[in-house]
mmCIF file of C-alpha atoms in Angstrom:
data_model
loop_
_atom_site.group_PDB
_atom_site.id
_atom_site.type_symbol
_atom_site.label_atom_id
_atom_site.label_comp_id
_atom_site.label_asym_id
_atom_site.label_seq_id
_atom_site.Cartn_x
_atom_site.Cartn_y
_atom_site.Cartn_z
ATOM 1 C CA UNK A 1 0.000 0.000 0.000
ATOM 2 C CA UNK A 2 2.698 2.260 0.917
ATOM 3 C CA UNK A 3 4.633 1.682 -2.417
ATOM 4 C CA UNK A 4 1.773 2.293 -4.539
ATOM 5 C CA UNK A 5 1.045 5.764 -2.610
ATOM 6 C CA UNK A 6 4.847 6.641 -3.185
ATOM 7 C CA UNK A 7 4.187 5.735 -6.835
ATOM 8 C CA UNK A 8 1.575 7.941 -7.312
ATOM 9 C CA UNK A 9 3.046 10.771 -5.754
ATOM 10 C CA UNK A 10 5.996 10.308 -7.547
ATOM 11 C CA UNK A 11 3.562 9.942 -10.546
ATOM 12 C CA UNK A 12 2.171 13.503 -9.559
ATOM 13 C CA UNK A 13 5.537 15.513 -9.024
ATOM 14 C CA UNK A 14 6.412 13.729 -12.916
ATOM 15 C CA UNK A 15 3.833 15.144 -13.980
ATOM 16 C CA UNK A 16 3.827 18.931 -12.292
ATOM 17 C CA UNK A 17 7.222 18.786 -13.270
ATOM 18 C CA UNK A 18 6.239 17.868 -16.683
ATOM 19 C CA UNK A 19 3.454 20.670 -16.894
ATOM 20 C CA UNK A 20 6.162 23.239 -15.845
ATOM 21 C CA UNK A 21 8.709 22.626 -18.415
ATOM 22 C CA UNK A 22 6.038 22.843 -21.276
ATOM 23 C CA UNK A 23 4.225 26.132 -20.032
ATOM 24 C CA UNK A 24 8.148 27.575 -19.889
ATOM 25 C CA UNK A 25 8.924 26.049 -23.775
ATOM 26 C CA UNK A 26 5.636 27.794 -24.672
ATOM 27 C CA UNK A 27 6.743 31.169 -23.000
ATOM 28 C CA UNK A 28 10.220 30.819 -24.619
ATOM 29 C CA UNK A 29 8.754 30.210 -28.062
ATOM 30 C CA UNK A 30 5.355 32.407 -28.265
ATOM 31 C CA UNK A 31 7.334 35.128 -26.608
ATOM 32 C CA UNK A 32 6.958 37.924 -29.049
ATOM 33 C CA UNK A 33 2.999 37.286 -29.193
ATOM 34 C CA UNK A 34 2.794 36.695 -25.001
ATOM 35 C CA UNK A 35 4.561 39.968 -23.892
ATOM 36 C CA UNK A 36 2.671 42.635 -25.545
ATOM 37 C CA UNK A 37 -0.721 40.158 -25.174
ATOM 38 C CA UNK A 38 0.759 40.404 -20.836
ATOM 39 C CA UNK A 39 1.346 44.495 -21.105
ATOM 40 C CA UNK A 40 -1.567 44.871 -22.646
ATOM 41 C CA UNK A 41 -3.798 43.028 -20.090
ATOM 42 C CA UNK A 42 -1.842 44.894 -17.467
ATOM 43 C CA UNK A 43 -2.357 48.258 -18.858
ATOM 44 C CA UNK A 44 -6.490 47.553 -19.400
ATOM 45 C CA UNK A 45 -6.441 46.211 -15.932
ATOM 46 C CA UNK A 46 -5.427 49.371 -15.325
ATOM 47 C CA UNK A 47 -7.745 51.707 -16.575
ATOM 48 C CA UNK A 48 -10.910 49.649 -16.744
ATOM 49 C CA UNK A 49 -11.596 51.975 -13.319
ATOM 50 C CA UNK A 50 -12.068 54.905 -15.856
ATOM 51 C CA UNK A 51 -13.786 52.932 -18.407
ATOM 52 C CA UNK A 52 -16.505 51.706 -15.820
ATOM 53 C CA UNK A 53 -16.729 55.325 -14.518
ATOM 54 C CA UNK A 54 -17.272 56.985 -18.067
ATOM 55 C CA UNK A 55 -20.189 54.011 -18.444
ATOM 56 C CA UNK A 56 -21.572 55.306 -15.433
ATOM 57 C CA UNK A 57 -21.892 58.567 -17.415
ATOM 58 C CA UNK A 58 -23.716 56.816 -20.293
ATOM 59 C CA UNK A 59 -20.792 56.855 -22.538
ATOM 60 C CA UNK A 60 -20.634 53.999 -24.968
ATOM 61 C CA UNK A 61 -18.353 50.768 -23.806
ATOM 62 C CA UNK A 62 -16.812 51.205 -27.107
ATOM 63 C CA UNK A 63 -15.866 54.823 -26.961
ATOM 64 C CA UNK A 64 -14.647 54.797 -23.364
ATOM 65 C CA UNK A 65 -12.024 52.439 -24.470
ATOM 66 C CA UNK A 66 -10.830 54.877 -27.159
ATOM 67 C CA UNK A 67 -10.918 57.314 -24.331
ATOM 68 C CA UNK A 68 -8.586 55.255 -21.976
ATOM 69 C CA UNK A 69 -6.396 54.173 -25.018
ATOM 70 C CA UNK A 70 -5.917 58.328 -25.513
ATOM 71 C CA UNK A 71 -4.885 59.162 -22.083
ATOM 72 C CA UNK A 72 -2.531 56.057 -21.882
ATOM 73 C CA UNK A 73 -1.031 57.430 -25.437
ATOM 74 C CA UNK A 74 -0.911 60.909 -24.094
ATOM 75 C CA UNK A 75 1.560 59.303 -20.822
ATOM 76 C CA UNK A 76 3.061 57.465 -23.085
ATOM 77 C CA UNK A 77 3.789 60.325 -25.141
ATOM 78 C CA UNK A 78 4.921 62.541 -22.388
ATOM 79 C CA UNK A 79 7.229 59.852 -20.897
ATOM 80 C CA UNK A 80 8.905 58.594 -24.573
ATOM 81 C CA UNK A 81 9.097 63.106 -25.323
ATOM 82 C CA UNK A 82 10.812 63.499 -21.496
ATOM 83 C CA UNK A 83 13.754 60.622 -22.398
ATOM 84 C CA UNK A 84 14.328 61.690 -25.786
ATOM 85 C CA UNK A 85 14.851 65.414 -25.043
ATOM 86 C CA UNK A 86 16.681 64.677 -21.646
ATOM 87 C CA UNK A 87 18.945 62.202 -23.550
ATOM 88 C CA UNK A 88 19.584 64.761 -26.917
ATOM 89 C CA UNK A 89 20.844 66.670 -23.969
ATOM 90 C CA UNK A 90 23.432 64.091 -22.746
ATOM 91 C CA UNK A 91 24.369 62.908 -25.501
ATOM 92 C CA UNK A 92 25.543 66.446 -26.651
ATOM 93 C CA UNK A 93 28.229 66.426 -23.594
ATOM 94 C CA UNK A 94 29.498 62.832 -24.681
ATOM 95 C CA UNK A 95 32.523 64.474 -26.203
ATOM 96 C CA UNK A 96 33.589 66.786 -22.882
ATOM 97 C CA UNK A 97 33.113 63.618 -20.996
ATOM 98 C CA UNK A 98 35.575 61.446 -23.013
ATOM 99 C CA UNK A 99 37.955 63.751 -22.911
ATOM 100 C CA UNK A 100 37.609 64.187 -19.300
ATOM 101 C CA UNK A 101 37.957 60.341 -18.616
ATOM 102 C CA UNK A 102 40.543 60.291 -20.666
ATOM 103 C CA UNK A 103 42.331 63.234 -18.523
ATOM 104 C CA UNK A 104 41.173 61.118 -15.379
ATOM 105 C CA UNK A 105 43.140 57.899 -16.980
ATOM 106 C CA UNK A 106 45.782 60.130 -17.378
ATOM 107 C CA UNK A 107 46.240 61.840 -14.278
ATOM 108 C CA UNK A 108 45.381 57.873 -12.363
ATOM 109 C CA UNK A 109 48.267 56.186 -14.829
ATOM 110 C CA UNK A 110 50.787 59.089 -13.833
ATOM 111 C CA UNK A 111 50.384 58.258 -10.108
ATOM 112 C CA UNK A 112 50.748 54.751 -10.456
ATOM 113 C CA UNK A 113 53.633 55.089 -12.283
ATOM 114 C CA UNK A 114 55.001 57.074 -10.002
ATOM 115 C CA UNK A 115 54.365 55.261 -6.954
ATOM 116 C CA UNK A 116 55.587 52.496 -8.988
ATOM 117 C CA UNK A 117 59.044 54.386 -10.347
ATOM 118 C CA UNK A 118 58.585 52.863 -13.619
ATOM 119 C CA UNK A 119 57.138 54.615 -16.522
ATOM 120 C CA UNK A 120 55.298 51.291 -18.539
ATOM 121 C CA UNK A 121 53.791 49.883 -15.305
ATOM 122 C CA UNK A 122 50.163 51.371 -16.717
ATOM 123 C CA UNK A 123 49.905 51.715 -20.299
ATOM 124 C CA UNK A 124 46.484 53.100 -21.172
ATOM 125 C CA UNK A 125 46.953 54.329 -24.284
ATOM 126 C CA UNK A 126 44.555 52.277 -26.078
ATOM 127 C CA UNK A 127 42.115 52.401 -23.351
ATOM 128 C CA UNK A 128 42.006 55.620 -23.776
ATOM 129 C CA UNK A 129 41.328 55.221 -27.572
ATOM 130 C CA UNK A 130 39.147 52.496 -27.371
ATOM 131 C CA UNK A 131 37.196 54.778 -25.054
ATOM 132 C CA UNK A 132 36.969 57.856 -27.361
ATOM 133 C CA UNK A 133 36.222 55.699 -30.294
ATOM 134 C CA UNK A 134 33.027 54.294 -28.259
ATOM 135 C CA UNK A 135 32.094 57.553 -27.233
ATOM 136 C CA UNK A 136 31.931 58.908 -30.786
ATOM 137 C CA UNK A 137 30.562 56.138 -32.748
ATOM 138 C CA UNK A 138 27.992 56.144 -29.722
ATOM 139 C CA UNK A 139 27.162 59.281 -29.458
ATOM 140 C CA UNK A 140 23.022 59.218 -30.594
ATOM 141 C CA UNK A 141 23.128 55.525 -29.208
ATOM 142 C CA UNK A 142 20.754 56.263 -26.814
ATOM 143 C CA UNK A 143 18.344 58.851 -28.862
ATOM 144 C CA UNK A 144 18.702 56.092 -31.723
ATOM 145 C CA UNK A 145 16.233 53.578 -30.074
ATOM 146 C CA UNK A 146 14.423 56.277 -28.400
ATOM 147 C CA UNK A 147 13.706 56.572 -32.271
ATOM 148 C CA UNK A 148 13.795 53.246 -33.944
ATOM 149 C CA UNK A 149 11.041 52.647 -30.578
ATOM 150 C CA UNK A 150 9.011 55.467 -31.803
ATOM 151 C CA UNK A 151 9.324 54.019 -35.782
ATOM 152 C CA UNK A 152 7.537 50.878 -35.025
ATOM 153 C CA UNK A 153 4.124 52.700 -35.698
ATOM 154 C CA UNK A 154 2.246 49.564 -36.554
ATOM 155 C CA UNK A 155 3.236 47.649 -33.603
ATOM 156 C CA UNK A 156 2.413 50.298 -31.585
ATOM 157 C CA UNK A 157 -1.308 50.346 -33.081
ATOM 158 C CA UNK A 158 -1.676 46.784 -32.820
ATOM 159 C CA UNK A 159 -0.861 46.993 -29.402
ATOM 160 C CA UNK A 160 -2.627 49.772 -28.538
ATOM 161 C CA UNK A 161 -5.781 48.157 -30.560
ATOM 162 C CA UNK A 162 -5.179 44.810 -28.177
ATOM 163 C CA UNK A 163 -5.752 47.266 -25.045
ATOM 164 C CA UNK A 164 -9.288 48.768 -26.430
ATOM 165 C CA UNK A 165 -10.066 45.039 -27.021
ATOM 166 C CA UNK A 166 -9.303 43.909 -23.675
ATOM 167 C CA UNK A 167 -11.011 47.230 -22.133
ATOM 168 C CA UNK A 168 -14.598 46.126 -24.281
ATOM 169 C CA UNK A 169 -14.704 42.322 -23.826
ATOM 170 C CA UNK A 170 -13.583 42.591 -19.956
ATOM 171 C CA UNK A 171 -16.609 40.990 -18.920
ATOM 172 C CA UNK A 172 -16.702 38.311 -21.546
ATOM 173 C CA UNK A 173 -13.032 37.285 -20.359
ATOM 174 C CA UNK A 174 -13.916 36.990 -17.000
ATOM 175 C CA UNK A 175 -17.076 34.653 -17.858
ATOM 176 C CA UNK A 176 -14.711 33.276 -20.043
ATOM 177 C CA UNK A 177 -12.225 32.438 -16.983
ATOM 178 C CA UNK A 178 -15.053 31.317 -14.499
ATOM 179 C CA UNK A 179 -15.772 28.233 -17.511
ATOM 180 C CA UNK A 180 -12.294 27.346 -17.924
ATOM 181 C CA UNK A 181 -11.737 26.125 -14.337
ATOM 182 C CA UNK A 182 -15.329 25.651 -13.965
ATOM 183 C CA UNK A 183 -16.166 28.306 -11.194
ATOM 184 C CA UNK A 184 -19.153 29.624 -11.264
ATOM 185 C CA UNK A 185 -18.987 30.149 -7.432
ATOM 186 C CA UNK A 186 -18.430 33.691 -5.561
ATOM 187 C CA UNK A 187 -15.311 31.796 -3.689
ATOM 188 C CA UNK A 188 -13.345 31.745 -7.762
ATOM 189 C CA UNK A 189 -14.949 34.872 -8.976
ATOM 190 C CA UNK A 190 -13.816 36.821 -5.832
ATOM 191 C CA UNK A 191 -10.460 35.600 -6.044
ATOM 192 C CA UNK A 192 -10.301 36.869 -9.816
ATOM 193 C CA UNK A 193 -11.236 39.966 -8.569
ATOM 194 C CA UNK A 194 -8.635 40.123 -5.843
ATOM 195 C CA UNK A 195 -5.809 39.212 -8.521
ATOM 196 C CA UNK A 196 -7.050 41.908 -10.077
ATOM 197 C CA UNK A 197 -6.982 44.400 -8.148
ATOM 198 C CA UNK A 198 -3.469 43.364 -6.674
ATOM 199 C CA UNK A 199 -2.606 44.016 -10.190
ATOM 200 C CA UNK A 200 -4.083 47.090 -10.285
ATOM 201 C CA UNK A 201 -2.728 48.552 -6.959
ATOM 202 C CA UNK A 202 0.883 47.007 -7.807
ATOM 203 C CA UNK A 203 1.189 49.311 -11.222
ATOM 204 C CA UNK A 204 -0.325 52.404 -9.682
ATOM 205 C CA UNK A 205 1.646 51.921 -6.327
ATOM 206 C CA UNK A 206 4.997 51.396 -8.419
ATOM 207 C CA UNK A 207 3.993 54.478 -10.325
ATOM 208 C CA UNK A 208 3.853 56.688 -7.462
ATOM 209 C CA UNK A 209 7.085 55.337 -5.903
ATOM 210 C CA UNK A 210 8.922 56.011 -9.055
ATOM 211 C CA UNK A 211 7.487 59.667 -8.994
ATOM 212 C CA UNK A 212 8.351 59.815 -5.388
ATOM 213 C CA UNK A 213 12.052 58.963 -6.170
ATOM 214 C CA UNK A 214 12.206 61.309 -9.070
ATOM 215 C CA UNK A 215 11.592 63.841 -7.159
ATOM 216 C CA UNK A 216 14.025 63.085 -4.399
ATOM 217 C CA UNK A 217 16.481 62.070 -7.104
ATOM 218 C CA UNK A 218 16.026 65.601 -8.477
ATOM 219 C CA UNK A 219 16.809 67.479 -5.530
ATOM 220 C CA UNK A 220 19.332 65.776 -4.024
ATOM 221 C CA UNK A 221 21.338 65.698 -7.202
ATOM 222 C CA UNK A 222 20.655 69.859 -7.731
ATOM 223 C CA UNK A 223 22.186 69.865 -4.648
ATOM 224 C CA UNK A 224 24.911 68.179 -4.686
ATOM 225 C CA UNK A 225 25.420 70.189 -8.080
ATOM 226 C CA UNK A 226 25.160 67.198 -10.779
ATOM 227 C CA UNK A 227 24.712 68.218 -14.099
ATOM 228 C CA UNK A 228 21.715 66.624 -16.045
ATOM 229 C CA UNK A 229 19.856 65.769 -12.618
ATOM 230 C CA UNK A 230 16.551 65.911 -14.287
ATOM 231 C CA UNK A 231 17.866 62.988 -16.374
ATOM 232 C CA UNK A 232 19.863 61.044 -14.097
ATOM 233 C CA UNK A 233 16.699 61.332 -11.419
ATOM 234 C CA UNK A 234 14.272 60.358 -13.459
ATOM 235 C CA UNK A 235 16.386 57.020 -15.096
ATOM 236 C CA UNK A 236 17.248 56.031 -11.572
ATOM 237 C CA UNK A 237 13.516 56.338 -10.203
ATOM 238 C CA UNK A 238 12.514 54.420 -14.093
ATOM 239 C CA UNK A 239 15.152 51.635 -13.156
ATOM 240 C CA UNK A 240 13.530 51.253 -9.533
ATOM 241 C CA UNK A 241 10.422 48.726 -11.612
ATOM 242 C CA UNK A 242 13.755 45.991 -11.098
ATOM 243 C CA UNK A 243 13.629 45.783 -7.510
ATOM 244 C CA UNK A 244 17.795 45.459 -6.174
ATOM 245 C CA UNK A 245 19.226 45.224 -9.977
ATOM 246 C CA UNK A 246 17.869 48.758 -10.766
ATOM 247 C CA UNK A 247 18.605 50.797 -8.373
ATOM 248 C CA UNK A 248 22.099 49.597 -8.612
ATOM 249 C CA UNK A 249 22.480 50.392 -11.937
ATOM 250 C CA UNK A 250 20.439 54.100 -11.640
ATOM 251 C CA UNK A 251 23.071 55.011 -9.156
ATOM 252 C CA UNK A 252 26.202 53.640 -11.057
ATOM 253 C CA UNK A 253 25.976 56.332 -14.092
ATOM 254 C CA UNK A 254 25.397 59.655 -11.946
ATOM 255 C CA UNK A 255 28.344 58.559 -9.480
ATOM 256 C CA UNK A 256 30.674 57.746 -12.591
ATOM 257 C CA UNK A 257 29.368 61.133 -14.074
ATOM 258 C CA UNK A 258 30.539 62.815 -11.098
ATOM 259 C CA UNK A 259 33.674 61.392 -10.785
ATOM 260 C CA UNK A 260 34.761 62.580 -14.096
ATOM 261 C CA UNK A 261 33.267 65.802 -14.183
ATOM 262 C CA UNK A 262 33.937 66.615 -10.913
ATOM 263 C CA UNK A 263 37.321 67.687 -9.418
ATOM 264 C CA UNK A 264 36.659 66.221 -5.674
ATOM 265 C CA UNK A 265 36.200 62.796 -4.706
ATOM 266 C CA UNK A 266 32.976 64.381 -2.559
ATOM 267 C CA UNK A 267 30.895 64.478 -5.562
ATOM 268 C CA UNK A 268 30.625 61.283 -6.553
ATOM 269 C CA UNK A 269 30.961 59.658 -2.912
ATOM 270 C CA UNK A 270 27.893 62.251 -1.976
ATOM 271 C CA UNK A 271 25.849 60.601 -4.958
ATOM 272 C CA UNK A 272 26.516 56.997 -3.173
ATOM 273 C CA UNK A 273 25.497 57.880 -0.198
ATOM 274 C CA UNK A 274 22.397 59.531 -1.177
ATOM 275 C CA UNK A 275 21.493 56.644 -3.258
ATOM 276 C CA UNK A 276 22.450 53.536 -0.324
ATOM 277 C CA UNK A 277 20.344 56.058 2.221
ATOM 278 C CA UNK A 278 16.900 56.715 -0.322
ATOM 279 C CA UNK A 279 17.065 52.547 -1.312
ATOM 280 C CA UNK A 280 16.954 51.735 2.300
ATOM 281 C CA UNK A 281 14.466 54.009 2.939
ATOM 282 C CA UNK A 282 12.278 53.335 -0.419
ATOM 283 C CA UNK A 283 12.709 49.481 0.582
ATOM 284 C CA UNK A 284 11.578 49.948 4.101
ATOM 285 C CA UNK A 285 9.558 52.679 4.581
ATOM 286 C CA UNK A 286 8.339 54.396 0.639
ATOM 287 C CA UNK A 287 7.203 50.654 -1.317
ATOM 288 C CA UNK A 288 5.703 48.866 1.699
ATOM 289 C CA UNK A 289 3.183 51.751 2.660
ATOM 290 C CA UNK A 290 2.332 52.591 -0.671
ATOM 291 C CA UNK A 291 2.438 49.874 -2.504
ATOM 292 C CA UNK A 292 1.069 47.647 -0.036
ATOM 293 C CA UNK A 293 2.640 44.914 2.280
ATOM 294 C CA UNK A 294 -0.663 42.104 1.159
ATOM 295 C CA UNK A 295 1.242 42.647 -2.014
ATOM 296 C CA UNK A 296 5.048 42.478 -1.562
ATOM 297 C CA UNK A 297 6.740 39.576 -1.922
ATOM 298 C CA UNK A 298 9.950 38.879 0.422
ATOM 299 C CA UNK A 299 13.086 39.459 -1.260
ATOM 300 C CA UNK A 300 14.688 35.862 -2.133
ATOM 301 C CA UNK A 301 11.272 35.053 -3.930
ATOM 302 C CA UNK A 302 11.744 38.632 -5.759
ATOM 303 C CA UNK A 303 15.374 37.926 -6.940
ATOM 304 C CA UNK A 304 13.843 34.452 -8.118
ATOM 305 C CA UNK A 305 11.322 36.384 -10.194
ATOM 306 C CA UNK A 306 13.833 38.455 -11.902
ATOM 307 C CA UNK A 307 16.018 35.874 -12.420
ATOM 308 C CA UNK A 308 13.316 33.347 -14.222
ATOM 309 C CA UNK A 309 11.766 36.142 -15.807
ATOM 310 C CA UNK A 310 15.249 37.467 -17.286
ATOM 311 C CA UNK A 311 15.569 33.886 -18.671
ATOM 312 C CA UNK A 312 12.579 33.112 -20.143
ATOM 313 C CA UNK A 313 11.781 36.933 -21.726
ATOM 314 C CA UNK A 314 14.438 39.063 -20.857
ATOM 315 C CA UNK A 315 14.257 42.460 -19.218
ATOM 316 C CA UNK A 316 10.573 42.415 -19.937
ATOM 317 C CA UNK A 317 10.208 39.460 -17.987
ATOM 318 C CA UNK A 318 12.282 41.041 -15.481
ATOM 319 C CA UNK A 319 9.576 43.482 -15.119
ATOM 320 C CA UNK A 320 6.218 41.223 -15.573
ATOM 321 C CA UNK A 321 7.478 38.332 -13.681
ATOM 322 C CA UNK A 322 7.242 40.467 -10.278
ATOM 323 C CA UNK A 323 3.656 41.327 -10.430
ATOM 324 C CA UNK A 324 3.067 37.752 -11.857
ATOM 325 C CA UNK A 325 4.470 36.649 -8.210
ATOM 326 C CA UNK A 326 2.528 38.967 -6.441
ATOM 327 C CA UNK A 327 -0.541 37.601 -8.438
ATOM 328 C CA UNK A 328 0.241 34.544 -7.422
ATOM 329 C CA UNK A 329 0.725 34.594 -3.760
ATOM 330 C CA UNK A 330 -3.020 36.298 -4.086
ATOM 331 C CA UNK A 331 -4.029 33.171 -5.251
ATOM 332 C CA UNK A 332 -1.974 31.098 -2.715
ATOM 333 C CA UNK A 333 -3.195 33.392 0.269
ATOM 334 C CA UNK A 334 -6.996 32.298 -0.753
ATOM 335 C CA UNK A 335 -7.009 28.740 -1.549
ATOM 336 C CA UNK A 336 -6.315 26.946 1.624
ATOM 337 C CA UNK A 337 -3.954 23.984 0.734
ATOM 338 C CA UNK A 338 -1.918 26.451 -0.873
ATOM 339 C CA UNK A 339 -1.564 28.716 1.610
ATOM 340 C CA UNK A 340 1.828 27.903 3.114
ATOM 341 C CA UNK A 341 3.033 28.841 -0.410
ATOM 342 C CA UNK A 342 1.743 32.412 0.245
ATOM 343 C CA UNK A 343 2.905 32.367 3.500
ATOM 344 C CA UNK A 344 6.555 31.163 2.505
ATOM 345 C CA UNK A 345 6.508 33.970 -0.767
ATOM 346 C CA UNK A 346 5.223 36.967 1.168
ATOM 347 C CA UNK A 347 7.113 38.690 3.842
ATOM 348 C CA UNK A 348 9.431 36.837 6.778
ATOM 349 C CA UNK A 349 11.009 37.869 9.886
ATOM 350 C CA UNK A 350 7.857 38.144 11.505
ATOM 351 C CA UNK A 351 7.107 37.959 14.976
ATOM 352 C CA UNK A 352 6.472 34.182 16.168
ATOM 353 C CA UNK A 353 3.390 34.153 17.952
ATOM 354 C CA UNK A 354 3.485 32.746 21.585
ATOM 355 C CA UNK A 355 2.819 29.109 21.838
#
């Protein structure tokens, strides 16, 4: 009896097992039609708030969609116009900066070779013109696929066309979801609902958190003098959607900036510290209260995310797979055999209670 029950449950892991590695082939292969089909559930989930409250006004289903699709274009717009003037900007002090790094090589290779006492301890020479080369061949890198983004008009409709559908057959994909796992019960349909709205309050809570940071970003980089703060600000607070990897990386190009353009080692050490103190307190203190701690997940399950998601669709997996985890711990938290696996995914350290 007991080898036949270990049979079967080996039977069952086979098969989960199984079930995994073909929903992850399917990812891999259907990726270019699953990511914008994923953003653009996201971004209806988003606004179907304002498309139910225009219906309230008698507006048309139809024609509150187009209205939703409109403002999200207009954001869209403003966001795509900010980066591409900001980085026009940048791009035009490219040339000062090489040759400033290439001073700052210079003075760095004269000091080791004279704490050295020999003169060929540090050749840099062609560092130095490997450097400028990549700096002048990649000078409109950045504004280039701002561009080649912008070029892609009939994605971008098709897209955009995918998020009016969503927005008018909302209801018929819900019924639709209730018959595939054969729910017609409150219990399924509320849980639905919840996932939802997790989704919802996830993209609008990571929204204000990154406008939160821009701002911060923008002041404490005025003040500490930084040229291009707007820019720098805004890229960091942009990079913040990767939770640990992005922040990293927003603070790594204003500190180098300010090493090189700046003539004290205060500048750039400044920018580090402001960045380690507004991640600790964005982490602890910004995310959790607005965001929402029913939503976070803790942080090994979040590097897990990022790290699945990068492999399977890249850095647009790196952003979908988080709220994907945070939709499914919903799901864990309400059915009640699964709960341990919401328990285990959402937020440890917690105090025992007494026994």
């Amino acid at each position: 009896m007991q080898s036949i029950s270990q049979q079967s449950s080996l039977v069952r892991w086979a098969a989960f097992f199984l079930l995994v590695t073909l929903l992850v082939h399917i990812m891999v292969v259907a990726q270019p039609i699953l990511i914008p089909l994923v953003f653009a559930a996201f971004i209806s989930i988003l606004f179907s708030p304002v498309s139910t409250w225009l219906e309230k006004y008698k507006f048309p289903r139809w024609l509150a969609s187009i209205i939703c699709l409109l403002l999200a274009l207009i954001i869209l717009g403003g966001i795509v116009t900010f980066f591409y003037t900001q980085t026009k900007r940048f791009s035009s002090d490219l040339d000062s900066l090489g040759e400033s790094m290439n001073q700052l090589f210079s003075d760095f290779s004269g000091r080791v070779n004279q704490l050295t006492g020999s003169s060929s301890f540090m050749e840099i020479n062609t560092m130095q013109e490997a450097l400028s080369n990549f700096l002048e061949n990649n000078t409109d890198l950045l504004t280039d696929g701002l561009s080649q983004m912008t070029a892609s008009f009939i994605q971008v409709m098709l897209f955009m066309s995918l998020v009016v559908l969503f927005l008018i057959y909302r209801d018929e994909l819900l019924t639709f979801g209730l018959k595939a796992i054969k729910g017609e019960s409150d219990s399924v349909k509320g849980i639905i609902l919840k996932v939802k709205q997790v989704v919802r309050n996830y993209i609008i809570g990571i929204f204000l958190v990154i406008l939160i940071l821009a701002v911060c970003n923008s002041i404490a980089l005025w003040a500490l003098d930084i040229e291009h703060a707007i820019f720098f600000a805004v890229f960091a607070a942009v990079l913040n959607i990767v939770p640990f990897i992005g922040p990293l990386v927003g603070s790594i190009l204003p500190a180098l900036f300010a090493l090189v353009m700046k003539d004290s080692l205060w500048y750039p050490f400044g920018v580090v510290l402001y960045f380690v103190v507004i991640q600790t307190i964005e982490s602890y203190l910004i995310t959790p209260n607005i965001v929402g701690r029913k939503v976070s997940v803790n942080p090994m399950f979040t590097i897990i995310a990022i790290f699945v998601g990068n492999l399977i669709w890249g850095i647009a997996g790196m952003i979908l797979f988080i709220p994907f985890t945070a939709m499914l711990k919903q799901i864990f938290d309400e059915v009640d055999h699964l709960k341990p696996y919401g328990y285990i995914m959402g937020a440890m350290g917690k105090k025992k209670q007494a026994t």
